[in-house]
Amino acid sequence: MECCELTFNEALAIQPQMQPCAAPLNQRDFLSIAPHLQLQQQQMMMPALNHREVLDLELPQKDLLLDHREVLDLERSLDHREVLDLDDRVPQRPPQLPDYFACSNECYVPLQDRQGMSLDEDALIESAEEVDFEPASQSNPYEAEMVDTASEPAAQVSNTEKLMCDMDAEQDAYVVAQQKLLESSFQPSLPLSAIAGDDQRGSCEDLHSLPADVNCACIAYATAPAKVPTTSTDKGNLISKIEARRRAKRSVEDRNIRIFFSSTFKDMQEERELVAKKVMPEIRAQCALRGVTVNQVDLRWGITKEQSESGNTISICLSEVDRCRPWFISMLGERYGWCHSENEKDELLTKTFANAVAKFPWIMKYTDRSITELEIRHAVLNASQRERHALFFLRDPHYVHKGYDSSDFAECPGSAAAAKLLRLKGEIRCHGNTAVDYGTPGDFVNLVQQQMLSLLNEDFPKSVAPSPLARERLAHDAFARSRGNIYVGGENYVFQLNCFIATQQNLPHPQPIVVLGDSGMGKSSLLSHYARRFEEEHRDIFVLEHYIGCSGLSTDLGKMITRIINEIIDFFELQDRVVPADLPGLKEALPEYFLEASRRGGMLLITDALNQLEDRDAEELQWFPARLPPNVQVVASCLPEGVSAQAVQTRGWRTLLIHPLDENSCCQIISECMKECSKSLSYSQMERIVNTPQVVNPLFLRTFVDEIKVHGKFETLDLRIAQCSHARDIPELFGLVLARIEGDLQRAVSSSVGPCLVLTYLARRGLTEGEMMGILGLSQVAWSELAIALADLLDSKSGFLNFTHDYVRQAVVTRYVTPATTTLHRKKLISYFRDMSVCARSCEELPFHLQQGAYFDELAACITNTTIFFMLVEEEKFDLYRYFRACSTQPTPAQRLVQRVRETCQGDFKKLHTAGKFLQDMAFYVEAEALLKESLAVTLLNFPATHPEVANSKDALGYLYRLQARFEKACPLYEDALQTRRREFGEESQEAAASMCNLAILYRKTGKYDKAEPLYVGSCAIRKKVLGIYYPETGMSENGLGCLYQDQGKDKQAEEHFLTALNIRERCNGPNHPDVAMTLTNLASLYLAKARYDESERLFTRALNIYENVFGENHPDVAHTLAYLAGVYVEKGRYLAAKPLFERAIAIKTTLLGQKHPEVAQSLSDFGVLYSRMRDYDSALSLYRQCLAIREEVLGMEHPDTAQSMNNVGAVLASKGDFTEAERMYLQALHITEAKFGKNHQNVCQSLLKLASLYQRQHRPASDIEPLYRRALDILRQQYGEVHPDYALCLNDLAVLKFNSGRAAEAEALYLQMLRVYEQLFPPREDQQMHPDLARAHKNVAAFYAAVGNVAEAQRHSTLAATA
């Protein structure tokens, strides 16, 4: 039953029953009704209007309405509206080069070294390793994309002020040159500072009134261009794109056609044979090129004796004509077909007419006609208009006399049959359908192929052949149409969905809404119906529907995310995007693509049946972003109980519960359904059905009524009603349906019901009708009878047979699926697809069934067949990963692949490269290295050493070495690639800039800063000139320069570049993009080193929120930021708050990166600092030694990070009294540091201080120790100034030295100077508690005064220290 549309007055009538959310009204509609509404009703309608529309209202209650809107934070929501189309705001992104070409993003976050306050405390927080994001092939969606250009390098901008002016000038040029795609209601946002929370927002005018230090932070935050109204052309293009997609959805039928061939049998044997052997193979081949599945319905073997005797001939034939519409091909000679003779009635034919008349009542007018004519009339002649897909081929009458028995080829001249045939041909010609005359069967072949191909070209042009994405889309569209046809919900639910969507449309983070209801309650139908309504009412919003369970592929989480991302890429024309092939990468990428959709106008994602996703993690919704960006809204559905429902409740999503049907609704549905077949039920029968408890479920009720409709005898109808009413649930009711179908069919066909359904259950994507017939060995007639009987249980609209509902699947499992039947039928599937030539279908099904059946040896052989491998790696890479992981055979699949690729792909460097990159993605590094080396060797054989393909191959191999931290092998390859690109594309080309950036990263990782700097500077200058300032790659280069200068201790320059990078990235990507978080983290680390703890904490916290919102809680970037934030807590003395953050960071990194990764080493070191501060030296030493071992093995003995670890180990050893080993560590670290950074670097200072402290504990002469402290103080003063914790620590240690040397006056001056520094660093807290470092300073001063006999001062400072 279709639900009627509600008028607006009817909507208002039921509004009080709704939750207080808005109807989707525009301003004019609202103003027309507002005077007639209560204030509460006005408030309920209000959220559909934006802020400006509210201000424009001419209503006395306007202020109250605005008060109501405060909950939506109007000012903030307007400030956060984003650009509709970022690509039109900045230059078009150029074509992407190979994935290994791209420069990695970098994130450097050092935690400043600290020396303990008290005489025996000596601890260190070392510089953190940067996050080095890999190219797009490693699932990083933010990679650079390069183009061929050549230009003079731009001059380097030396200061922030000049650069900001250049940025403003370039922004103005963009506004003039680019299409203005900001909505007229959008307003740019500018926060009070880069470190402000979301609730601290200001206007652009606030910028110049802020203090200088705040003003600098302001510049770094995203400042959108001045509001630019959307042009009508731009909006029209978007609407046209959506409308074209909608028309295609409405007008293009499923790409699954069934062609009915009609003719008499004896005289058309030759034509039918040619159709099967010549015509259809060519048609199938042409259809395959167009992504069309074709099924030939050929009843040329006639009807079996058993079927004929049952009188089903006409029903089968005419039902098949219906299933094949609009395709119908008729071949007519000089025979009329089976009909009553002139003198007597055929008893069997009479029975056949009688059996068919219930379904086809019109045939009673034609009981004297042949079955062939009935087919033609049903297909064509009964309609008033011609059907262009109906083709008639009329054979030359003289052909029958050429050597054949004329009695088999022609009716007797002058007979009634001959007259009827002549009249039929005349009617066909007059009806206007295509009627072609032909002479011989050979002529027929050419003519029928020509006509059919002409229709195929009109319906399915080659130029628009569907991609795999489009084919999957068709499956979901077909499912949606099937559910829309049986929609029995109420407008009440649609209205509530509209209200909720309207309330969310202006929020910065829209909330999903989930429709809850038991299976069969109509959730899919409601979502399908709502999608159609929403598309009609919102012509400018992209609607994407995904019905989990509609096909064998739709329940796979990886496939679903891949489809969502690809649909966004396709619709918004995001060119040259590489979609990750692994599930973690897909989870990371999904939020980014939601952001892309948000910037380009938004979207509505409709996801049905979350509970049907295949694994528990998927059902727990851990893959779904924690927050949605503006303009991206989600409507989903799931069962009211279970894992998915619990996840929905945990996340706090809104829900809409589908309620059971009431008695009136049940009666209405029963009456409407019975009217379809012109039948009615008695009151008692109706009452019996309505009183069945399960009929409150719409699917149960509809199935129940459908069973009654097909029941043949009224005398036994009450018994059938009783049987159905006793079904305890829907699967049991479907079991009764299956039992009835088996009983209705003839034995030869009924025996195939179970196998057919089990094969459907097992098949991955479903099976085509041709595949099903081939596996079961059924004739066309037998299959037709079976398919007609199962029509309500199996759907083939997408071209593949699948269950119409999950309850059907459950019934099939209960009735037919056992271990024995599963094994038997899976073997049949394997055999069928193994024997099929390698194609997309065999690659889709065969390895899947081999894996499911645990035939791992054959699976390994299958997926390492190079033909299958390269087809899967192109179309089904995600599945290929799973197949490789499933095989534990020897040799491994990776080893087999290397061998087979070498055997079959010799000389094909591209295939060698593709296979090598796949193995690299799978972390089979040894096998990947073998293939990438061979690819490079083949490239060198085929191209000159200076050819770009050689550079690409070297980059690929170098990148693999970089992944493995084999920097000494990667470096020469990167250097050669850079020289080649400079030579081939120019010194200042984009290709050269990308290569320069890659090499710079490598040099910086290996501590070769003198080589890294000119490469970073050069690549940044090229990108500024070629691409402009506001471009992601330019922001990447600025970020890299900041990391480099921070490594070198050039903090002022580092801050300039980080602020510039932050400004660029926020303007290009918006304030909540991961690249923004990366630069925030870099800037926070810089402020931490400068002891600007509050600013550092805010920046780290903001970055952590971005990462968790975008990527979820288990991601490397989240782990890095947790560790950095924990380091801030350590510096602020919040040790208990820091410990769980460190533990969580280490757990995430170890799980994702492995135990011997530099990032794991960094977190171990940072955690050791915490234990050292807490004086748990054994735990600290264990962590520091683990870190040192990893760095020595991975980075080498001469790396600065290794030196830092040596300092850490030495500090703890000194605290434990092992001075000899501690001195050895300190001296080795000092030697490495001076060799890398020179004599005046901050890291040298750290080593000097630790060595001096150690000598003091060993009671060495002051003349050996004081020069070390003085040199350290000079370095610290140059680097940080005198108000810095490290400077204070150094003063403290020098004071101790002076006191122990008997120079108390000098010691007192140093102690008091140290105390003043700490008092400036750590002013009193709100809770009146003193910072631990300041308390320790007072304690040390108190100890000094006590030692010199100044009891009053000693007591005063001790009292102050006790407040910590």
mmCIF file of N, CA and C in Angstrom, residues 755 759 767-778 825 828-830 832-833:
data_model
loop_
_atom_site.group_PDB
_atom_site.id
_atom_site.type_symbol
_atom_site.label_atom_id
_atom_site.label_comp_id
_atom_site.label_asym_id
_atom_site.label_seq_id
_atom_site.Cartn_x
_atom_site.Cartn_y
_atom_site.Cartn_z
ATOM 1 N N PRO A 755 18.535 -27.035 -3.926
ATOM 2 C CA PRO A 755 19.849 -26.684 -4.487
ATOM 3 C C PRO A 755 19.926 -25.253 -5.001
ATOM 4 N N LEU A 759 22.591 -22.618 -3.397
ATOM 5 C CA LEU A 759 23.588 -21.955 -4.245
ATOM 6 C C LEU A 759 23.484 -20.434 -4.108
ATOM 7 N N LEU A 767 24.043 -15.240 -8.257
ATOM 8 C CA LEU A 767 24.292 -15.931 -9.518
ATOM 9 C C LEU A 767 23.345 -15.398 -10.580
ATOM 10 N N THR A 768 23.838 -15.326 -11.809
ATOM 11 C CA THR A 768 22.938 -14.981 -12.911
ATOM 12 C C THR A 768 22.063 -16.189 -13.220
ATOM 13 N N GLU A 769 20.998 -15.960 -13.962
ATOM 14 C CA GLU A 769 20.118 -17.077 -14.321
ATOM 15 C C GLU A 769 20.871 -18.102 -15.162
ATOM 16 N N GLY A 770 21.724 -17.621 -16.070
ATOM 17 C CA GLY A 770 22.501 -18.559 -16.882
ATOM 18 C C GLY A 770 23.438 -19.394 -16.047
ATOM 19 N N GLU A 771 24.092 -18.778 -15.041
ATOM 20 C CA GLU A 771 24.981 -19.525 -14.154
ATOM 21 C C GLU A 771 24.201 -20.545 -13.341
ATOM 22 N N MET A 772 23.038 -20.153 -12.850
ATOM 23 C CA MET A 772 22.224 -21.079 -12.069
ATOM 24 C C MET A 772 21.792 -22.270 -12.914
ATOM 25 N N MET A 773 21.332 -22.011 -14.142
ATOM 26 C CA MET A 773 20.925 -23.108 -15.023
ATOM 27 C C MET A 773 22.100 -24.020 -15.324
ATOM 28 N N GLY A 774 23.290 -23.431 -15.548
ATOM 29 C CA GLY A 774 24.466 -24.244 -15.853
ATOM 30 C C GLY A 774 24.892 -25.117 -14.702
ATOM 31 N N ILE A 775 24.873 -24.593 -13.485
ATOM 32 C CA ILE A 775 25.298 -25.372 -12.319
ATOM 33 C C ILE A 775 24.294 -26.477 -11.998
ATOM 34 N N LEU A 776 22.999 -26.139 -12.103
ATOM 35 C CA LEU A 776 21.960 -27.126 -11.780
ATOM 36 C C LEU A 776 21.678 -28.075 -12.940
ATOM 37 N N GLY A 777 22.091 -27.706 -14.149
ATOM 38 C CA GLY A 777 21.807 -28.537 -15.321
ATOM 39 C C GLY A 777 20.350 -28.528 -15.703
ATOM 40 N N LEU A 778 19.678 -27.382 -15.547
ATOM 41 C CA LEU A 778 18.259 -27.282 -15.847
ATOM 42 C C LEU A 778 18.034 -26.800 -17.278
ATOM 43 N N HIS A 825 27.501 -28.178 -2.592
ATOM 44 C CA HIS A 825 27.193 -27.100 -3.521
ATOM 45 C C HIS A 825 28.347 -26.116 -3.663
ATOM 46 N N LYS A 828 30.379 -27.543 -6.330
ATOM 47 C CA LYS A 828 29.787 -27.276 -7.640
ATOM 48 C C LYS A 828 30.134 -25.868 -8.121
ATOM 49 N N LEU A 829 30.080 -24.906 -7.202
ATOM 50 C CA LEU A 829 30.429 -23.540 -7.564
ATOM 51 C C LEU A 829 31.898 -23.432 -7.968
ATOM 52 N N ILE A 830 32.768 -24.076 -7.205
ATOM 53 C CA ILE A 830 34.198 -24.046 -7.531
ATOM 54 C C ILE A 830 34.445 -24.674 -8.898
ATOM 55 N N TYR A 832 32.349 -24.997 -11.393
ATOM 56 C CA TYR A 832 31.769 -24.193 -12.478
ATOM 57 C C TYR A 832 32.662 -22.999 -12.806
ATOM 58 N N PHE A 833 33.102 -22.259 -11.787
ATOM 59 C CA PHE A 833 33.901 -21.062 -12.056
ATOM 60 C C PHE A 833 35.351 -21.400 -12.389
#
